Structure formats: structure tokens, C-alpha cells
Tab-separated table of C-alpha atoms and ligand atoms in Angstrom:
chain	number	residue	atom	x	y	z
A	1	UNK	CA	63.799	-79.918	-15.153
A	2	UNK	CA	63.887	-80.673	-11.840
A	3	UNK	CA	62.649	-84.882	-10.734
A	4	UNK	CA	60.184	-83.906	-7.939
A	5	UNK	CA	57.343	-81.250	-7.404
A	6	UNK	CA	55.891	-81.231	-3.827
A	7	UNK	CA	52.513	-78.672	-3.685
A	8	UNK	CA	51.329	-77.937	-1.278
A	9	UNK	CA	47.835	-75.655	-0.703
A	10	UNK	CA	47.637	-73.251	1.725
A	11	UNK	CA	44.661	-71.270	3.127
A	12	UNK	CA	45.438	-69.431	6.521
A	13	UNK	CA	47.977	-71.600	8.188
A	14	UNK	CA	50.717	-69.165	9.010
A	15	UNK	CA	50.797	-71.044	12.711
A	16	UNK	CA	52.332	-74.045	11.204
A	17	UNK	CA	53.437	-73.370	7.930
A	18	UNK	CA	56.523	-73.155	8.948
A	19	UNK	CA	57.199	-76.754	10.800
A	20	UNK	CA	55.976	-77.634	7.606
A	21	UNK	CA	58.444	-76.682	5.542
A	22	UNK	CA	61.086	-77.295	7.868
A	23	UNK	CA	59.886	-81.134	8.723
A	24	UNK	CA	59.160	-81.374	4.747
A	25	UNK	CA	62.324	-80.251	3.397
A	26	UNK	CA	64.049	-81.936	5.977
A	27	UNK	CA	62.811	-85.295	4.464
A	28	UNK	CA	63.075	-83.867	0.809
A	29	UNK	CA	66.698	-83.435	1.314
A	30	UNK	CA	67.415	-86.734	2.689
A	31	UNK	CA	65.701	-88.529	-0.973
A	32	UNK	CA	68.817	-86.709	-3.000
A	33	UNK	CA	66.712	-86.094	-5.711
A	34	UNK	CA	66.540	-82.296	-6.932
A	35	UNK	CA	62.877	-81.136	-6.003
A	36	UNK	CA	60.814	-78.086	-5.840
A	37	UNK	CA	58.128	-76.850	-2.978
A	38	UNK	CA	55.656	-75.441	-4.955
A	39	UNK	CA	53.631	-73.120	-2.419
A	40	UNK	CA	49.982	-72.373	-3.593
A	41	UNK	CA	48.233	-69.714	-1.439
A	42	UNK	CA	45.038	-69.624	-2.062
A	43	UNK	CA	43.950	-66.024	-1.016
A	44	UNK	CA	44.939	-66.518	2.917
A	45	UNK	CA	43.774	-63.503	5.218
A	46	UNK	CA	46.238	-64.154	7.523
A	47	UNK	CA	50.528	-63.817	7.507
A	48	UNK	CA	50.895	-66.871	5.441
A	49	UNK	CA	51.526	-64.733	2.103
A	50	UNK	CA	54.161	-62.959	4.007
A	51	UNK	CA	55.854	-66.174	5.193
A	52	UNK	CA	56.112	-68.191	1.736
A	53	UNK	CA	57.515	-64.737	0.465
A	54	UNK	CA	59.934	-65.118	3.066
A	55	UNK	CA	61.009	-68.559	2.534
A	56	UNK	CA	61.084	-68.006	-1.593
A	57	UNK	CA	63.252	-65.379	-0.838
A	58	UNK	CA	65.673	-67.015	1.831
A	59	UNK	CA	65.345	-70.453	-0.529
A	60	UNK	CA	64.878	-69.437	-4.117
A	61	UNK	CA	66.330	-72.677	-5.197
A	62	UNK	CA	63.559	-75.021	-4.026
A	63	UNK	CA	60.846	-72.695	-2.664
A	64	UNK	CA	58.073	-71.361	-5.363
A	65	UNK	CA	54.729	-69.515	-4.372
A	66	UNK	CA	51.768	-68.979	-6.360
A	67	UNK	CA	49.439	-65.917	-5.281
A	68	UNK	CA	45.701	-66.300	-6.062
A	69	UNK	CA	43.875	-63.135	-6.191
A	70	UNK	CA	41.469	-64.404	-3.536
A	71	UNK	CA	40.250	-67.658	-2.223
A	72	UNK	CA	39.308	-70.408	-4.671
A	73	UNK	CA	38.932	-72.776	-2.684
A	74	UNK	CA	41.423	-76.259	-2.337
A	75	UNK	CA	40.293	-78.297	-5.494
A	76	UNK	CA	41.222	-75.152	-7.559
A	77	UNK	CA	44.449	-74.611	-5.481
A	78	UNK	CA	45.580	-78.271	-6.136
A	79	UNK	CA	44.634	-77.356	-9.749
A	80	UNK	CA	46.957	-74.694	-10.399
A	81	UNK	CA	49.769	-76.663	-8.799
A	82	UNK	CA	49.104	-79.202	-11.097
A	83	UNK	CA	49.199	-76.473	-13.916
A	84	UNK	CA	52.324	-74.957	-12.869
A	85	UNK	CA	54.990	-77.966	-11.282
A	86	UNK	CA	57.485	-77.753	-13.113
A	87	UNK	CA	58.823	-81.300	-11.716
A	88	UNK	CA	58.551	-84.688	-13.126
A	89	UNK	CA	56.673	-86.111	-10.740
A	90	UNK	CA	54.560	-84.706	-8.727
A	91	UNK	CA	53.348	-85.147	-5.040
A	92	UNK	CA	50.057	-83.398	-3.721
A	93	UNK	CA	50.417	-82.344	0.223
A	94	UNK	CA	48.295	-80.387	2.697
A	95	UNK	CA	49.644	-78.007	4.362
A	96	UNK	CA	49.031	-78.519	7.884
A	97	UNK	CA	51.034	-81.641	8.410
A	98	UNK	CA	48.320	-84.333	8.432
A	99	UNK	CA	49.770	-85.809	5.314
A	100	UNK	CA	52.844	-86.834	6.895
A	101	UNK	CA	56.229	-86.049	4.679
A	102	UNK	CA	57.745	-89.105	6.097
A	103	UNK	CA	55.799	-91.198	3.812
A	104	UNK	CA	57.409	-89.066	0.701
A	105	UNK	CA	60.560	-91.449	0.391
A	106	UNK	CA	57.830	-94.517	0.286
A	107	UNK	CA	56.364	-92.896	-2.503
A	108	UNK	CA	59.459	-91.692	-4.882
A	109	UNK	CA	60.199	-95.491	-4.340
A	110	UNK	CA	56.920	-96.720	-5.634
A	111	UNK	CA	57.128	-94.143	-8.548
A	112	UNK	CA	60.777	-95.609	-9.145
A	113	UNK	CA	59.226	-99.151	-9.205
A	114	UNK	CA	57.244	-97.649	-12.483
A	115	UNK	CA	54.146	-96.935	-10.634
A	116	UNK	CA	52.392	-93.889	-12.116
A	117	UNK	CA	49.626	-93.319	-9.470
A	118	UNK	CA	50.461	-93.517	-5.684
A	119	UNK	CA	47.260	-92.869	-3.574
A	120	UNK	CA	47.475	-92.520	-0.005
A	121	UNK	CA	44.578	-94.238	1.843
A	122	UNK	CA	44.137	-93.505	5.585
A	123	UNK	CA	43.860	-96.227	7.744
A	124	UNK	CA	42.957	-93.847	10.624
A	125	UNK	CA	42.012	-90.016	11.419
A	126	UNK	CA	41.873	-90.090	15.082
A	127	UNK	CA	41.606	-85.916	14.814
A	128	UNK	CA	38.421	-85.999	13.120
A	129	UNK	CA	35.416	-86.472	15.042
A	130	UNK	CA	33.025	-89.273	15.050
A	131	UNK	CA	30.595	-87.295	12.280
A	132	UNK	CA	32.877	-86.634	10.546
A	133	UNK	CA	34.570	-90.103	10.065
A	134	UNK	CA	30.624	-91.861	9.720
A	135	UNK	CA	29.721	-88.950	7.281
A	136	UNK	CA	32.786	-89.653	4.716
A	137	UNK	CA	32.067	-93.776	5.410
A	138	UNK	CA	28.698	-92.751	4.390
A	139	UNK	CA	29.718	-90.411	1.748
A	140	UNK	CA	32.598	-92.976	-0.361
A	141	UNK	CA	29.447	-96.282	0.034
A	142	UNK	CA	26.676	-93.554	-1.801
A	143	UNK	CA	29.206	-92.405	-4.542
A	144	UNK	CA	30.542	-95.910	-5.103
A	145	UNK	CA	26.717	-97.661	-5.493
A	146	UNK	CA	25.546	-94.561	-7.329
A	147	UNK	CA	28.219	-94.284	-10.197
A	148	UNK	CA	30.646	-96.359	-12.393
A	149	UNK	CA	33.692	-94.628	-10.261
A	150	UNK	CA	35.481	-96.517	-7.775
A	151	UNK	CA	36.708	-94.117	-4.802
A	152	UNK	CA	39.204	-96.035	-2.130
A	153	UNK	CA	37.281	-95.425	1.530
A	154	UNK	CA	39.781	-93.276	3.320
A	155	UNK	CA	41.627	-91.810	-0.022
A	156	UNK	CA	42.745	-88.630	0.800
A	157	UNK	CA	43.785	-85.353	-1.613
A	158	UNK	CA	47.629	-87.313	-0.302
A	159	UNK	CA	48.821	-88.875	-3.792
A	160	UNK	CA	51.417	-88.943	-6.270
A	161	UNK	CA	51.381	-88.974	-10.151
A	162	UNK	CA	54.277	-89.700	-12.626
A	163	UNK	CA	54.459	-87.166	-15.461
A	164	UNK	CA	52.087	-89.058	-17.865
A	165	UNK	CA	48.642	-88.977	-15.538
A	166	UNK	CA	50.061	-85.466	-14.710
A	167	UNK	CA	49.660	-84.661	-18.488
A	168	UNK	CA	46.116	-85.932	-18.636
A	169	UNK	CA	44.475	-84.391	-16.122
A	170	UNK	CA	46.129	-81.180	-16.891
A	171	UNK	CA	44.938	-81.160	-20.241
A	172	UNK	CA	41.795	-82.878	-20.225
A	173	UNK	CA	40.042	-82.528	-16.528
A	174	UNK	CA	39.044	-79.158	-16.548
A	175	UNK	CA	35.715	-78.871	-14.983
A	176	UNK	CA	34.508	-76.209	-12.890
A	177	UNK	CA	32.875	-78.354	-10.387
A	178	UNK	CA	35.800	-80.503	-9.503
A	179	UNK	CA	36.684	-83.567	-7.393
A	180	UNK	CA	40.451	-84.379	-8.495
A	181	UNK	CA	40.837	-87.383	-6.190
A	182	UNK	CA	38.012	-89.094	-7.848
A	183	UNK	CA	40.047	-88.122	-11.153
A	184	UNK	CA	43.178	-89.519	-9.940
A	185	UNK	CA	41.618	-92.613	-8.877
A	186	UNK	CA	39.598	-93.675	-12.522
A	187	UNK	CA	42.077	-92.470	-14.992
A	188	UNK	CA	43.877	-95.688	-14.791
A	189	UNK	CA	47.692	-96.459	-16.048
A	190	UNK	CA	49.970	-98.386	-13.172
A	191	UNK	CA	48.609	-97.295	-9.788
A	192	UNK	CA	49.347	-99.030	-5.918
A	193	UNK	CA	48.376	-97.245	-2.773
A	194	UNK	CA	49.920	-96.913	0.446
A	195	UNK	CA	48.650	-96.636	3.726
A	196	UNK	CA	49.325	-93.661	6.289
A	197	UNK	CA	47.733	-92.745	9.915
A	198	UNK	CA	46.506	-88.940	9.356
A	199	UNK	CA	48.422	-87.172	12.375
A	200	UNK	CA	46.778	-84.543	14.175
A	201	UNK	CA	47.005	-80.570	12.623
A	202	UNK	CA	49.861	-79.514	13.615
A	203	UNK	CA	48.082	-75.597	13.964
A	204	UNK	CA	44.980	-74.027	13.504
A	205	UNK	CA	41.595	-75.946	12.422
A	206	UNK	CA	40.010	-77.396	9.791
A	207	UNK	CA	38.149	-75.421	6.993
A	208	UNK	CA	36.114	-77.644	6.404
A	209	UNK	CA	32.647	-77.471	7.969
A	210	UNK	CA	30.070	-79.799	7.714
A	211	UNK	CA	28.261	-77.730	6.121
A	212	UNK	CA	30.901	-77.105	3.333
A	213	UNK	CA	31.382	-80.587	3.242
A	214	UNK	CA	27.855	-81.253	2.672
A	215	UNK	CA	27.529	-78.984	-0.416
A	216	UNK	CA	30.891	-80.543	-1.774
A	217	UNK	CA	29.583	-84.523	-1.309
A	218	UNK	CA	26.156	-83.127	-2.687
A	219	UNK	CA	28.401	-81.511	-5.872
A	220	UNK	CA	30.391	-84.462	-6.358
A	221	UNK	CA	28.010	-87.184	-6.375
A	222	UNK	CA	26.002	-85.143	-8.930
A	223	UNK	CA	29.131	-84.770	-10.838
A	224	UNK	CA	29.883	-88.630	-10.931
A	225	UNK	CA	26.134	-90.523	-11.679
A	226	UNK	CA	22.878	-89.437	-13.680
A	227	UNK	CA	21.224	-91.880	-11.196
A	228	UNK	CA	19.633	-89.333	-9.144
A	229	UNK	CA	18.164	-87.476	-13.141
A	230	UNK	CA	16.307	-90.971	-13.173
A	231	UNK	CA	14.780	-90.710	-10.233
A	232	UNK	CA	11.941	-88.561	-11.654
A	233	UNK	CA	10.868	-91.880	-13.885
A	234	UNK	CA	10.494	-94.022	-11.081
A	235	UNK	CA	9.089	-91.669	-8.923
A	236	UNK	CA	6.408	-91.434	-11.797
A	237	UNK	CA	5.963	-95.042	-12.730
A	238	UNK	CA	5.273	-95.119	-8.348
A	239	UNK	CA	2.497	-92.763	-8.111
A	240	UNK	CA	0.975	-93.930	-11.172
A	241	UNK	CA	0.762	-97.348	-9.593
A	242	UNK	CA	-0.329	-96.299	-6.859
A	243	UNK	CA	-3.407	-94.071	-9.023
A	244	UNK	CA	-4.202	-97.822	-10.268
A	245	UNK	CA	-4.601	-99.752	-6.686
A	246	UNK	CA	-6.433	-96.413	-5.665
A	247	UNK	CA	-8.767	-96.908	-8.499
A	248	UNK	CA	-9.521	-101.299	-8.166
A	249	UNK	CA	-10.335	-100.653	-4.749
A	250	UNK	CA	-12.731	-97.628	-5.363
A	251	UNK	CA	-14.289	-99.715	-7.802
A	252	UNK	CA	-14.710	-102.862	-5.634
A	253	UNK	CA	-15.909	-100.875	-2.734
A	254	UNK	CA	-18.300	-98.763	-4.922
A	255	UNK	CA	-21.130	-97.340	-3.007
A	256	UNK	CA	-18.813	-97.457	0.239
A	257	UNK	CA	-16.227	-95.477	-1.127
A	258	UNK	CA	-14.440	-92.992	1.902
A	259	UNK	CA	-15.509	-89.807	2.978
A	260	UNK	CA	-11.696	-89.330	1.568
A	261	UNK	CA	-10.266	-85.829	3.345
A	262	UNK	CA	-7.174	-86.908	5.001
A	263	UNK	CA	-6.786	-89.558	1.775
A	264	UNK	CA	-6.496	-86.594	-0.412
A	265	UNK	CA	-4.159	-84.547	1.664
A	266	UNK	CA	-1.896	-87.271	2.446
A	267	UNK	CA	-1.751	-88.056	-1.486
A	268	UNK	CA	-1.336	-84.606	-2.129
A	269	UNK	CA	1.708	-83.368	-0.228
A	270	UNK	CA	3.461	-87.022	-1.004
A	271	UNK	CA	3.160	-86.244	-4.534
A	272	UNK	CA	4.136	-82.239	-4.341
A	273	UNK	CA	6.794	-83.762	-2.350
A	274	UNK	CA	8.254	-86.390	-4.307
A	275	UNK	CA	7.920	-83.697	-7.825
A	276	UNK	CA	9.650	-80.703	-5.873
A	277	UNK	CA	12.557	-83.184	-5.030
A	278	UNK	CA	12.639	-84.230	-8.754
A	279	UNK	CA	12.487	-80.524	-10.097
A	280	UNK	CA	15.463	-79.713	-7.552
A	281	UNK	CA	17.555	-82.437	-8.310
A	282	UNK	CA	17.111	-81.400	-11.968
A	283	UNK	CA	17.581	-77.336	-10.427
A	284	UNK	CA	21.244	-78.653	-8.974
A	285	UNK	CA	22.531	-80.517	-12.153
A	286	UNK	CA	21.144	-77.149	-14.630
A	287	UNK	CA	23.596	-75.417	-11.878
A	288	UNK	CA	26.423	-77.001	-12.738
A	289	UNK	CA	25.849	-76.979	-16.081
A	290	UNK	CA	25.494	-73.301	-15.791
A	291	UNK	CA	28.938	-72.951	-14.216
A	292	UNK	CA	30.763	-75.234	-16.752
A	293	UNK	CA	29.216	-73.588	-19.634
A	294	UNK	CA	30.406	-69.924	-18.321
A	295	UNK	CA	33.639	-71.706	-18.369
A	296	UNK	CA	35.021	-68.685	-15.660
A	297	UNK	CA	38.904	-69.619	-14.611
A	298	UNK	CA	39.295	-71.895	-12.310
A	299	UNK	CA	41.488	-69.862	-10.471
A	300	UNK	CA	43.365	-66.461	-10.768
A	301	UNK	CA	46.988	-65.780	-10.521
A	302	UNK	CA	47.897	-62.902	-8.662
A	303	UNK	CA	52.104	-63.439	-8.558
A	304	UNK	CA	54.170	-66.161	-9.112
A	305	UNK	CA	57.394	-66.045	-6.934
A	306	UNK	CA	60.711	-67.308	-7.008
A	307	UNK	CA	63.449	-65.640	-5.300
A	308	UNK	CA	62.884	-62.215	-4.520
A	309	UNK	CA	62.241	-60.716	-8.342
A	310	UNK	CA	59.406	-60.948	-9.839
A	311	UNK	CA	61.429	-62.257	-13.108
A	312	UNK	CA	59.004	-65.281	-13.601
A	313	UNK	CA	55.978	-62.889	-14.824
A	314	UNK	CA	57.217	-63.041	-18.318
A	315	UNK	CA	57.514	-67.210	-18.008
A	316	UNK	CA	54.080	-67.075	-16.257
A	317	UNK	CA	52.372	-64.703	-19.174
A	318	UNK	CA	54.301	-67.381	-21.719
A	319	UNK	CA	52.649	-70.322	-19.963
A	320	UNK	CA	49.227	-68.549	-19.916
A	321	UNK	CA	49.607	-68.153	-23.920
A	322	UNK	CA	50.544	-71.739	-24.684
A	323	UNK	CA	47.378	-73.319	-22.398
B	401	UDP	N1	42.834	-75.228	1.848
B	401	UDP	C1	42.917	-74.408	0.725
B	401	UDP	N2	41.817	-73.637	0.409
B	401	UDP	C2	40.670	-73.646	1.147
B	401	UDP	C3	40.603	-74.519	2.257
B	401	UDP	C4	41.697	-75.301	2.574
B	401	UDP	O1	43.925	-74.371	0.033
B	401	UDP	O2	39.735	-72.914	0.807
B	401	UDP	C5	44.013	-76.057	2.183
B	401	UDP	C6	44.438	-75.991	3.643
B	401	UDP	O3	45.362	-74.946	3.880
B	401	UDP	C7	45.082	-77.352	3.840
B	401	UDP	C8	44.287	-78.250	2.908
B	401	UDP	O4	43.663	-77.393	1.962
B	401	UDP	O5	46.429	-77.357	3.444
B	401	UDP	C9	43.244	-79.093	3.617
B	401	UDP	O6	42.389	-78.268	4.382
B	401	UDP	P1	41.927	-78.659	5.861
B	401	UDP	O7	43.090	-79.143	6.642
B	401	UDP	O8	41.191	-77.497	6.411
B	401	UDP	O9	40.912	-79.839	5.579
B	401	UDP	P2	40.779	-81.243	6.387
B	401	UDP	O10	42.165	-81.801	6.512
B	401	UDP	O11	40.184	-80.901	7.686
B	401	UDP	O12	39.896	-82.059	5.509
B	402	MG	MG1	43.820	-80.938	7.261
């Protein structure tokens, strides 16, 4: 078994997957601990397939590459890493060098201090924009009134777990809908954090839009607090106070009661309003509910590769058996 797993996601960054692995390993040999790069390629379009084959092949000893059949997106590529490390501890990286692998002997000396969670909090991301740095301020304040979680402002899918936390959310966190920093953050046991400046991308751009960013905040809140279920009660117990005040004063001003048009569209559409919201809200948590309940994969193997041969099939089939 070897002491370290480092995996890494990657979705269409063949421009600098590369430095990665150069600037990574470089730093991974200077630790002396015996470590794997476990490689997850989550359905890329572009050469990156063709360069982690490469590198498994020129450096079967540490390089490993898991092929999804197509893309399932990052929380599902972290996932299967998680599934498959073969390490002891395990390290969670982006590809594209924003997570800086300078920080990794930091962390194997935190997890040597007996810590089993490391997060890694960014004190700064001068590459994203200003949206983007007000809309995840915004984002961590709404999930952090609205549920019982605690999320670190600037905690990042950067972290490190010792093999027990590892165990857990292998073998108990497996919702569709996922969010596995929020995970790593409320499962507990001995946890620190450590700060890092998120450097620019070293290639390529983001995948995240804000529009994919949107749907993901929208998913995870959801997934975190029943708050916004409730809001259909209040929303009620509103209008029907407001049906009371509309009846005293139609009652005191009897006789001189409004001609009442624009009284009765206003109400109208604020009340249509306020009960389509509710039935939505309601329409988004039935929708994940339906996707847990079809319980589909969260992801799809295609090849697992180590070396050149495609040997670890038979290991991979075994694994698949005993989950
Ligand atoms: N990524 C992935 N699947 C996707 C989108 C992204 O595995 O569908 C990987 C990507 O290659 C990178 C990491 O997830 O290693 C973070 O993505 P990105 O840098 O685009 O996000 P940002 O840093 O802008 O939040
Ligand atoms: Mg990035």
C-alpha cells in the first residue's frame, strides 16, 4: 500500500497537464514518501486522454488514469478518485495548477501531526473576476444561515483526508446530487486548515460558467436545508394576514369601500406569484429526489490504466464486486 494518493480531475486541459505533473511530481518526490498520481479524466474531448496514457506508460510506478466513458462532471470525478486511491492518505488537486503542489509537504506534515482533515482555504483568487468572487461570498453567507452546515468562506475542492474520513465518505456519502467539500467539512474527526493564494491557470479556462455555477449553488443549498420547503407556510400564514387587514378595513369603511380594479390585480399576481415560487421550490427538491431514487452510477469507468497493459481490468471488475 502505498502512504500517499494525489487525484487529480481532469476535463480538457491537455495545454497544461503536463507542467502539472512535472511541477507536482517534482514536489512529490522531494516528501520521500512512496505516492501515487491518480489521473481521473473525466470524458475530455481534447488530447488529454492521450497524454495521461503517455505518462502511465513512461511512469507506471506512480502514474494511474481512470477513463470515464464521458463527462460526469468534477464532483463525480473527485468521487471515483476517492473510490479507487489506493493510498493511505489522500490529497484532492485540480488539475490546472491553481491548487498549488507546493503546499503538499505542509499538508503530509499536518496529516503526520494526526490531523485527519486538511482543508485548504483561499485567502485570495486574484484570477477570478469580481462576480465571481462576490457571487461565492454571497453563495458560502446563504448556505451557512440557511442550514446546520458550516462551509469555511474560500474552502476550495484543495483538501486532504487521512484514511479514516476517506472510509466514510466512501462508504456512506453517496448521493447523486453531490457537494463533497461540504462533506469533508461536517463529518468531523481532527481537522486544521491551511491557507493558500489560488495562482492563476496555468492553461486554458475555467469550466465553470456562471451559469453552471448557478445551477450547482441552487443544487447544493437545496441539498443542505429544508428551509426553503417551509417557505410555503409562511408565505401562507402572510397572505392570510393580509386577507384579515383587507377585511377590518372593508368593514370600517363600509359604504366607501374602493372601486377595487388595480386592488385585485395587484393581489392577484402577488399571490400567483408567491404560490408558483412555492410549487417550484417543491418542483426542484421532487427533482432531486427523482435522481437519488433512480440511484444511476455516479460515474462510469471506461479503463483503468497502469503501465501500458490493461492488467488492472480484472482488479477493477474485483473492486466493482466487493462495493
Ligand atoms: N473538471 C472536471 N470535470 C468537469 C469540469 C472540470 O473534472 O466537468 C476539472 C478541471 O479539469 C479542473 C477542476 O475540475 O482540474 C476544476 O475546474 P476549473 O478549473 O474549470 O474550475 P475553477 O477552478 O474555475 O472553479
Ligand atoms: Mg481551476
Amino acid at each position: 500500500m502505498k502512504e500517499l494518493s494525489v487525484i487529480v480531475s481532469v476535463y480538457n486541459e491537455e495545454q497544461g497537464l503536463l507542467e502539472f505533473y512535472k511541477e507536482t511530481k517534482g514536489w512529490l518526490e522531494g516528501t520521500g514518501c512512496s505516492y501515487e498520481l491518480l489521473f481521473v479524466n473525466d470524458g475530455s474531448r481534447d488530447r488529454s486522454g492521450e497524454i495521461l496514457r503517455q505518462l502511465s506508460e513512461e511512469d507506471p510506478g506512480c502514474v494511474r488514469v481512470i477513463e470515464f466513458s464521458r463527462n460526469f462532471g468534477h464532483e463525480a470525478a473527485m468521487t471515483a478518485g476517492l473510490d479507487y486511491a489506493e493510498g493511505r492518505y489522500l490529497i484532492f488537486m485540480d488539475a490546472d495548477l491553481q491548487h498549488p503542489p507546493a503546499c503538499i509537504p505542509e499538508i503530509l506534515q499536518k496529516l503526520s501531526e494526526g490531523y485527519e482533515v486538511v482543508n485548504m482555504v483561499r485567502t485570495r483568487n486574484r484570477t477570478a473576476g469580481l462576480i465571481k468572487n462576490l457571487t461565492s461570498g454571497a453563495f458560502y453567507q446563504v448556505i451557512n444561515r440557511m442550514s446546520d452546515m458550516r462551509l469555511e468562506p474560500g474552502a476550495s475542492d484543495f483538501f486532504a483526508l487521512g484514511p479514516e474520513p476517506a472510509r466514510v465518505l466512501r462508504e456512506n456519502y453517496r448521493e447523486k446530487v453531490r457537494f463533497l467539500r461540504g462533506y469533508v467539512q461536517n463529518i468531523g474527526f481532527r481537522k486544521t486548515k491551511l491557507s493558500y493564494e489560488a495562482a492563476p491557470r496555468v492553461a486554458g479556462k475555467s469550466h465553470y460558467s456562471l451559469r453552471k455555477l448557478w445551477r450547482f449553488s441552487v443544487d447544493t443549498i437545496l441539498c443542505f436545508s429544508n428551509l426553503p420547503l417551509k417557505l410555503g407556510i409562511y408565505a401562507g400564514f402572510f397572505s392570510a394576514l393580509l386577507g384579515v387587514i383587507l377585511i377590518v378595513y372593508t368593514m370600517l369603511t363600509r359604504g366607501g369601500a374602493p372601486s377595487g380594479y388595480a386592488t385585485i390585480v395587484i393581489l392577484l399576481c402577488f399571490m400567483f406569484g408567491m404560490l408558483f415560487v412555492v410549487v417550484g421550490i417543491i418542483g426542484e427538491y421532487i427533482a432531486i429526489i427523482f435522481n437519488e431514487l433512480k440511484d444511476r452510477p455516479i460515474y462510469i469507468v471506461k479503463d483503468i490504466r497502469k503501465g501500458s497493459g490493461p492488467e488492472e481490468k480484472e482488479e477493477t471488475k474485483k473492486q466493482e464486486k466487493e462495493r
